[in-house]
């Protein structure tokens, strides 16, 4: 759905959206739910890897737009794939969900207890944004992406990580807030199901806290900034990426971007970007490149992984 198409349903313009965010279009699911998108990713990963569904040990789905709280989206994907030997669970960390999940999956594999696992970031944001609020609904899109992890060698792929959270600032980005409403409740508070955002506060958080986190993680991994081949950051806004590149004094072209085509797909943004970078040959998957993966968003949550892939 292009920015122009949105002008038919709300008072907005391509100029406003693209100049502030870089977003030109987004994909909106008509009828598919989060588990449908995530299942397709799982099927593609199995086909590419040649693994059978029964060989999977675990499935993690990072999402803030699950089909339901119970069963989890990951449980639905497990059934759809026929991954009868896998345990599965959702992980809620908004736009940091993929990075958090990858860090968790890495530990599961590194423990020696599990050999093969899938990590998927999937969000159907179009069902949780308030379509009467033009300041948030234009920013988001629906999507899913993922990776398959295998225990193949003793050499770690994640060479440093730093995951962060600050629940005290959580109120600047919220969704699906529900109140106790039993016959015994003493208050009359209403639920706030749709996404709400203080855009300025989120922007400031992203450009203040996230570059520090990237530098700290690079330092842990003994990787100088110049040695990073690509920075794959959560795709919220091109202005955030521009500022990030300036703050890190790094060539802007190393910050890959595709939010112009997909909008902000929350937990799906980094794996979609990664998948496209692999398809285009920018990322080779031959162990020769150092890549920074950084998520940031609701919670507040943020985190960086330095990976050698
Ligand atoms: N179309 C046209 N006008 C709009 C729209 C729209 N879709 N939305 C808001 N406006 C109007 C507002 O009503 C306001 O009008 P007014 O001045 O007459 O009151 C005006 O545009 C300015 O609005 P601001 O919110 O001040 O615009 P700002 O320059 O701050 O940009 C934005 C807003 C793009 C959301 C910015 O704050 C931002 O990039 N924040 C980062 C947050 C983000 O990317 N969040 C994504 C989710 S979180 C995450 O992924 C980390």
Short mmCIF file of N, CA and C in Angstrom, two decimals, residues 8-140:
data_model
loop_
_atom_site.label_atom_id
_atom_site.label_comp_id
_atom_site.label_asym_id
_atom_site.label_seq_id
_atom_site.Cartn_x
_atom_site.Cartn_y
_atom_site.Cartn_z
N UNK A 8 -6.29 8.18 0.52
CA UNK A 8 -7.72 7.92 0.22
C UNK A 8 -8.51 7.63 1.49
N UNK A 9 -7.78 7.20 2.56
CA UNK A 9 -8.51 6.83 3.78
C UNK A 9 -8.20 7.74 4.97
N UNK A 10 -7.23 8.66 4.80
CA UNK A 10 -6.94 9.58 5.92
C UNK A 10 -6.30 10.86 5.39
N UNK A 11 -6.28 11.88 6.24
CA UNK A 11 -5.73 13.17 5.84
C UNK A 11 -4.20 13.14 6.00
N UNK A 12 -3.52 12.70 4.95
CA UNK A 12 -2.06 12.62 4.98
C UNK A 12 -1.53 12.86 3.57
N UNK A 13 -0.21 12.80 3.40
CA UNK A 13 0.35 12.99 2.07
C UNK A 13 1.64 12.21 1.93
N UNK A 14 1.98 11.89 0.69
CA UNK A 14 3.24 11.20 0.43
C UNK A 14 4.39 12.08 0.92
N UNK A 15 4.25 13.39 0.72
CA UNK A 15 5.31 14.32 1.11
C UNK A 15 5.56 14.25 2.61
N UNK A 16 4.48 14.29 3.42
CA UNK A 16 4.64 14.26 4.89
C UNK A 16 5.32 12.96 5.33
N UNK A 17 4.80 11.84 4.81
CA UNK A 17 5.31 10.54 5.27
C UNK A 17 6.76 10.33 4.81
N UNK A 18 7.01 10.57 3.51
CA UNK A 18 8.35 10.22 3.02
C UNK A 18 9.41 11.19 3.53
N UNK A 19 9.07 12.48 3.71
CA UNK A 19 10.11 13.40 4.18
C UNK A 19 10.47 13.16 5.63
N UNK A 20 9.50 12.70 6.44
CA UNK A 20 9.81 12.48 7.86
C UNK A 20 10.34 11.09 8.17
N UNK A 21 10.01 10.12 7.31
CA UNK A 21 10.35 8.73 7.66
C UNK A 21 11.12 7.97 6.57
N UNK A 22 11.04 8.41 5.33
CA UNK A 22 11.65 7.65 4.23
C UNK A 22 10.72 6.56 3.70
N UNK A 23 9.60 6.34 4.41
CA UNK A 23 8.69 5.25 4.00
C UNK A 23 7.87 5.69 2.77
N UNK A 24 7.83 4.81 1.74
CA UNK A 24 7.05 5.14 0.54
C UNK A 24 5.87 4.18 0.36
N UNK A 25 6.03 3.00 0.91
CA UNK A 25 4.93 2.03 0.85
C UNK A 25 5.11 1.01 1.95
N UNK A 26 4.08 0.23 2.22
CA UNK A 26 4.16 -0.85 3.19
C UNK A 26 3.23 -1.96 2.69
N UNK A 27 3.45 -3.18 3.19
CA UNK A 27 2.57 -4.29 2.81
C UNK A 27 1.55 -4.48 3.93
N UNK A 28 0.29 -4.61 3.55
CA UNK A 28 -0.77 -4.80 4.55
C UNK A 28 -1.43 -6.15 4.28
N UNK A 29 -1.48 -6.97 5.32
CA UNK A 29 -2.12 -8.28 5.18
C UNK A 29 -3.63 -8.09 5.06
N UNK A 30 -4.20 -8.76 4.08
CA UNK A 30 -5.66 -8.67 3.94
C UNK A 30 -6.31 -9.63 4.93
N UNK A 31 -5.94 -10.90 4.84
CA UNK A 31 -6.56 -11.90 5.72
C UNK A 31 -5.55 -12.76 6.49
N UNK A 32 -4.29 -12.71 6.09
CA UNK A 32 -3.32 -13.59 6.76
C UNK A 32 -2.99 -13.05 8.15
N UNK A 33 -2.90 -13.96 9.10
CA UNK A 33 -2.53 -13.55 10.46
C UNK A 33 -1.01 -13.75 10.65
N UNK A 34 -0.54 -13.38 11.84
CA UNK A 34 0.90 -13.45 12.12
C UNK A 34 1.45 -14.86 11.93
N UNK A 35 0.70 -15.86 12.38
CA UNK A 35 1.19 -17.25 12.25
C UNK A 35 1.27 -17.68 10.78
N UNK A 36 0.39 -17.12 9.92
CA UNK A 36 0.44 -17.49 8.50
C UNK A 36 1.74 -16.98 7.87
N UNK A 37 2.07 -15.72 8.18
CA UNK A 37 3.32 -15.16 7.63
C UNK A 37 4.52 -15.93 8.19
N UNK A 38 4.49 -16.20 9.49
CA UNK A 38 5.62 -16.88 10.13
C UNK A 38 5.77 -18.31 9.61
N UNK A 39 4.66 -18.96 9.32
CA UNK A 39 4.72 -20.33 8.79
C UNK A 39 5.42 -20.35 7.43
N UNK A 40 5.10 -19.35 6.59
CA UNK A 40 5.75 -19.30 5.26
C UNK A 40 7.26 -19.14 5.41
N UNK A 41 7.66 -18.32 6.39
CA UNK A 41 9.10 -18.15 6.63
C UNK A 41 9.71 -19.49 7.06
N UNK A 42 9.04 -20.18 7.98
CA UNK A 42 9.54 -21.48 8.44
C UNK A 42 9.68 -22.46 7.29
N UNK A 43 8.68 -22.49 6.41
CA UNK A 43 8.72 -23.41 5.26
C UNK A 43 9.90 -23.07 4.34
N UNK A 44 10.10 -21.77 4.11
CA UNK A 44 11.21 -21.36 3.23
C UNK A 44 12.56 -21.73 3.85
N UNK A 45 12.67 -21.56 5.17
CA UNK A 45 13.94 -21.88 5.83
C UNK A 45 14.23 -23.38 5.74
N UNK A 46 13.19 -24.20 5.94
CA UNK A 46 13.39 -25.65 5.84
C UNK A 46 13.79 -26.03 4.42
N UNK A 47 13.12 -25.43 3.43
CA UNK A 47 13.44 -25.75 2.03
C UNK A 47 14.88 -25.35 1.70
N UNK A 48 15.30 -24.17 2.14
CA UNK A 48 16.66 -23.71 1.83
C UNK A 48 17.72 -24.56 2.52
N UNK A 49 17.44 -24.99 3.76
CA UNK A 49 18.46 -25.70 4.53
C UNK A 49 18.49 -27.19 4.22
N UNK A 50 17.40 -27.71 3.65
CA UNK A 50 17.32 -29.15 3.39
C UNK A 50 16.97 -29.96 4.63
N UNK A 51 16.72 -29.28 5.76
CA UNK A 51 16.34 -30.01 6.98
C UNK A 51 14.88 -30.44 6.91
N UNK A 52 14.56 -31.52 7.60
CA UNK A 52 13.16 -31.94 7.74
C UNK A 52 12.57 -31.26 8.97
N UNK A 53 11.27 -31.01 8.95
CA UNK A 53 10.62 -30.35 10.08
C UNK A 53 10.87 -31.10 11.40
N UNK A 54 10.91 -32.45 11.32
CA UNK A 54 11.09 -33.24 12.55
C UNK A 54 12.47 -33.04 13.17
N UNK A 55 13.42 -32.50 12.38
CA UNK A 55 14.77 -32.30 12.91
C UNK A 55 14.91 -31.01 13.73
N UNK A 56 13.86 -30.19 13.72
CA UNK A 56 13.94 -28.93 14.48
C UNK A 56 13.78 -29.20 15.97
N UNK A 57 14.63 -28.56 16.77
CA UNK A 57 14.56 -28.71 18.23
C UNK A 57 13.73 -27.59 18.87
N UNK A 58 13.73 -26.42 18.26
CA UNK A 58 12.93 -25.33 18.83
C UNK A 58 12.54 -24.31 17.77
N UNK A 59 11.48 -23.59 18.07
CA UNK A 59 11.01 -22.49 17.22
C UNK A 59 10.69 -21.31 18.14
N UNK A 60 11.32 -20.18 17.87
CA UNK A 60 11.01 -18.96 18.64
C UNK A 60 10.41 -17.95 17.67
N UNK A 61 9.27 -17.41 18.03
CA UNK A 61 8.68 -16.33 17.21
C UNK A 61 8.68 -15.04 18.04
N UNK A 62 9.39 -14.05 17.53
CA UNK A 62 9.38 -12.72 18.15
C UNK A 62 8.20 -11.96 17.56
N UNK A 63 7.30 -11.50 18.40
CA UNK A 63 6.13 -10.78 17.89
C UNK A 63 5.47 -9.96 19.00
N UNK A 64 4.84 -8.86 18.61
CA UNK A 64 3.95 -8.15 19.54
C UNK A 64 2.51 -8.18 19.01
N UNK A 65 2.30 -8.97 17.94
CA UNK A 65 0.95 -9.07 17.39
C UNK A 65 0.59 -10.56 17.21
N UNK A 66 0.66 -11.33 18.30
CA UNK A 66 0.38 -12.77 18.18
C UNK A 66 -1.06 -13.03 17.74
N UNK A 67 -1.30 -14.20 17.13
CA UNK A 67 -2.69 -14.57 16.80
C UNK A 67 -3.51 -14.60 18.09
N UNK A 68 -2.88 -15.13 19.15
CA UNK A 68 -3.53 -15.21 20.46
C UNK A 68 -2.42 -15.33 21.50
N UNK A 69 -2.76 -15.08 22.75
CA UNK A 69 -1.75 -15.31 23.79
C UNK A 69 -1.56 -16.80 24.03
N UNK A 70 -2.63 -17.53 23.81
CA UNK A 70 -2.59 -18.98 24.04
C UNK A 70 -3.50 -19.64 23.01
N UNK A 71 -3.03 -20.48 22.12
CA UNK A 71 -1.64 -20.89 22.00
C UNK A 71 -0.77 -19.75 21.46
N UNK A 72 0.52 -19.86 21.68
CA UNK A 72 1.43 -18.85 21.14
C UNK A 72 1.49 -18.98 19.62
N UNK A 73 1.95 -17.91 18.97
CA UNK A 73 2.12 -17.96 17.51
C UNK A 73 3.12 -19.06 17.15
N UNK A 74 4.17 -19.19 17.97
CA UNK A 74 5.18 -20.22 17.70
C UNK A 74 4.58 -21.63 17.78
N UNK A 75 3.62 -21.83 18.70
CA UNK A 75 2.96 -23.15 18.78
C UNK A 75 2.17 -23.43 17.50
N UNK A 76 1.53 -22.41 16.96
CA UNK A 76 0.74 -22.58 15.72
C UNK A 76 1.68 -22.90 14.56
N UNK A 77 2.82 -22.19 14.52
CA UNK A 77 3.80 -22.45 13.46
C UNK A 77 4.35 -23.87 13.59
N UNK A 78 4.62 -24.29 14.83
CA UNK A 78 5.13 -25.64 15.07
C UNK A 78 4.18 -26.68 14.48
N UNK A 79 2.87 -26.46 14.71
CA UNK A 79 1.87 -27.40 14.16
C UNK A 79 1.83 -27.31 12.64
N UNK A 80 1.82 -26.10 12.10
CA UNK A 80 1.74 -25.93 10.64
C UNK A 80 2.93 -26.57 9.92
N UNK A 81 4.10 -26.46 10.55
CA UNK A 81 5.30 -27.03 9.90
C UNK A 81 5.38 -28.54 10.10
N UNK A 82 4.70 -29.06 11.11
CA UNK A 82 4.85 -30.48 11.46
C UNK A 82 6.16 -30.72 12.20
N UNK A 83 6.58 -29.72 12.97
CA UNK A 83 7.86 -29.84 13.71
C UNK A 83 7.59 -30.53 15.04
N UNK A 84 7.28 -31.81 14.95
CA UNK A 84 6.74 -32.54 16.11
C UNK A 84 7.73 -32.69 17.27
N UNK A 85 9.03 -32.50 16.98
CA UNK A 85 10.02 -32.65 18.05
C UNK A 85 10.49 -31.32 18.63
N UNK A 86 9.89 -30.23 18.15
CA UNK A 86 10.36 -28.91 18.58
C UNK A 86 9.51 -28.36 19.71
N UNK A 87 10.16 -27.70 20.70
CA UNK A 87 9.38 -26.88 21.62
C UNK A 87 9.32 -25.48 21.01
N UNK A 88 8.32 -24.71 21.42
CA UNK A 88 8.12 -23.44 20.71
C UNK A 88 7.50 -22.41 21.64
N UNK A 89 7.96 -21.18 21.50
CA UNK A 89 7.41 -20.12 22.33
C UNK A 89 7.58 -18.77 21.66
N UNK A 90 6.74 -17.81 22.06
CA UNK A 90 6.86 -16.44 21.57
C UNK A 90 7.74 -15.64 22.50
N UNK A 91 8.40 -14.65 21.94
CA UNK A 91 9.20 -13.73 22.76
C UNK A 91 8.74 -12.31 22.45
N UNK A 92 8.41 -11.58 23.51
CA UNK A 92 7.87 -10.22 23.35
C UNK A 92 8.94 -9.20 23.68
N UNK A 93 9.50 -8.58 22.66
CA UNK A 93 10.44 -7.47 22.91
C UNK A 93 10.33 -6.45 21.79
N UNK A 94 9.11 -6.33 21.22
CA UNK A 94 8.81 -5.31 20.20
C UNK A 94 9.88 -5.30 19.09
N UNK A 95 10.40 -4.13 18.79
CA UNK A 95 11.33 -4.00 17.66
C UNK A 95 12.70 -4.59 17.97
N UNK A 96 12.94 -4.96 19.22
CA UNK A 96 14.19 -5.66 19.57
C UNK A 96 13.96 -7.17 19.59
N UNK A 97 12.77 -7.61 19.26
CA UNK A 97 12.39 -9.02 19.43
C UNK A 97 13.29 -9.98 18.68
N UNK A 98 13.68 -9.63 17.47
CA UNK A 98 14.51 -10.55 16.69
C UNK A 98 15.89 -10.68 17.31
N UNK A 99 16.47 -9.55 17.70
CA UNK A 99 17.81 -9.57 18.28
C UNK A 99 17.79 -10.31 19.62
N UNK A 100 16.81 -10.04 20.46
CA UNK A 100 16.68 -10.77 21.73
C UNK A 100 16.54 -12.28 21.45
N UNK A 101 15.69 -12.64 20.50
CA UNK A 101 15.42 -14.06 20.22
C UNK A 101 16.66 -14.77 19.69
N UNK A 102 17.39 -14.07 18.84
CA UNK A 102 18.61 -14.67 18.28
C UNK A 102 19.64 -14.91 19.39
N UNK A 103 19.71 -13.97 20.34
CA UNK A 103 20.64 -14.14 21.46
C UNK A 103 20.23 -15.35 22.31
N UNK A 104 18.93 -15.51 22.53
CA UNK A 104 18.43 -16.66 23.31
C UNK A 104 18.70 -17.97 22.56
N UNK A 105 18.40 -17.97 21.27
CA UNK A 105 18.58 -19.19 20.45
C UNK A 105 20.05 -19.60 20.42
N UNK A 106 20.91 -18.61 20.33
CA UNK A 106 22.36 -18.88 20.32
C UNK A 106 22.78 -19.61 21.60
N UNK A 107 22.19 -19.20 22.74
CA UNK A 107 22.55 -19.85 24.01
C UNK A 107 22.01 -21.29 24.05
N UNK A 108 20.82 -21.48 23.49
CA UNK A 108 20.24 -22.84 23.47
C UNK A 108 21.15 -23.78 22.68
N UNK A 109 21.62 -23.29 21.53
CA UNK A 109 22.51 -24.11 20.69
C UNK A 109 23.87 -24.30 21.38
N UNK A 110 24.41 -23.18 21.91
CA UNK A 110 25.76 -23.24 22.51
C UNK A 110 25.79 -24.16 23.74
N UNK A 111 24.64 -24.33 24.39
CA UNK A 111 24.59 -25.20 25.58
C UNK A 111 24.86 -26.66 25.21
N UNK A 112 24.72 -26.98 23.94
CA UNK A 112 24.92 -28.35 23.50
C UNK A 112 23.66 -29.19 23.59
N UNK A 113 22.60 -28.64 24.17
CA UNK A 113 21.36 -29.40 24.36
C UNK A 113 20.54 -29.50 23.07
N UNK A 114 20.70 -28.53 22.19
CA UNK A 114 19.87 -28.50 20.97
C UNK A 114 20.75 -28.23 19.75
N UNK A 115 20.33 -28.80 18.61
CA UNK A 115 21.17 -28.68 17.41
C UNK A 115 20.59 -27.74 16.35
N UNK A 116 19.28 -27.78 16.17
CA UNK A 116 18.66 -27.01 15.08
C UNK A 116 17.48 -26.20 15.60
N UNK A 117 17.47 -24.93 15.28
CA UNK A 117 16.34 -24.10 15.73
C UNK A 117 16.02 -23.00 14.74
N UNK A 118 14.80 -22.54 14.81
CA UNK A 118 14.36 -21.46 13.92
C UNK A 118 13.99 -20.25 14.77
N UNK A 119 14.42 -19.07 14.32
CA UNK A 119 14.02 -17.81 14.95
C UNK A 119 13.31 -16.97 13.90
N UNK A 120 12.07 -16.60 14.19
CA UNK A 120 11.28 -15.83 13.23
C UNK A 120 10.83 -14.53 13.89
N UNK A 121 10.93 -13.44 13.16
CA UNK A 121 10.32 -12.18 13.60
C UNK A 121 9.09 -11.97 12.72
N UNK A 122 7.92 -11.83 13.31
CA UNK A 122 6.69 -11.70 12.50
C UNK A 122 5.73 -10.74 13.18
N UNK A 123 5.21 -9.79 12.42
CA UNK A 123 4.22 -8.87 12.99
C UNK A 123 3.21 -8.43 11.95
N UNK A 124 1.95 -8.55 12.31
CA UNK A 124 0.87 -7.97 11.51
C UNK A 124 0.45 -6.70 12.27
N UNK A 125 1.23 -5.65 12.03
CA UNK A 125 1.00 -4.40 12.76
C UNK A 125 -0.34 -3.76 12.39
N UNK A 126 -0.82 -4.09 11.17
CA UNK A 126 -2.06 -3.46 10.70
C UNK A 126 -3.25 -3.82 11.58
N UNK A 127 -3.13 -4.87 12.40
CA UNK A 127 -4.26 -5.20 13.28
C UNK A 127 -4.13 -4.55 14.65
N UNK A 128 -2.96 -3.95 14.94
CA UNK A 128 -2.84 -3.31 16.26
C UNK A 128 -2.66 -1.80 16.19
N UNK A 129 -2.48 -1.25 14.96
CA UNK A 129 -2.43 0.22 14.90
C UNK A 129 -3.85 0.78 14.88
N UNK A 130 -3.97 2.01 15.33
CA UNK A 130 -5.25 2.71 15.32
C UNK A 130 -5.35 3.44 13.98
N UNK A 131 -6.20 2.93 13.09
CA UNK A 131 -6.28 3.50 11.73
C UNK A 131 -6.93 4.88 11.72
N UNK A 132 -7.42 5.34 12.90
CA UNK A 132 -7.92 6.73 12.95
C UNK A 132 -6.80 7.69 13.42
N UNK A 133 -5.63 7.13 13.74
CA UNK A 133 -4.51 7.97 14.21
C UNK A 133 -3.45 8.03 13.11
N UNK A 134 -3.45 9.13 12.35
CA UNK A 134 -2.53 9.22 11.20
C UNK A 134 -1.07 9.32 11.63
N UNK A 135 -0.84 9.75 12.88
CA UNK A 135 0.56 9.94 13.28
C UNK A 135 1.26 8.61 13.59
N UNK A 136 0.51 7.53 13.76
CA UNK A 136 1.17 6.22 13.96
C UNK A 136 0.86 5.23 12.84
N UNK A 137 -0.37 5.22 12.33
CA UNK A 137 -0.76 4.15 11.40
C UNK A 137 0.06 4.15 10.11
N UNK A 138 0.54 5.32 9.69
CA UNK A 138 1.29 5.39 8.42
C UNK A 138 2.71 4.81 8.54
N UNK A 139 3.15 4.61 9.78
CA UNK A 139 4.56 4.23 9.98
C UNK A 139 4.81 2.74 9.83
N UNK A 140 3.77 1.94 10.01
CA UNK A 140 3.99 0.50 10.17
C UNK A 140 3.56 -0.32 8.96
#
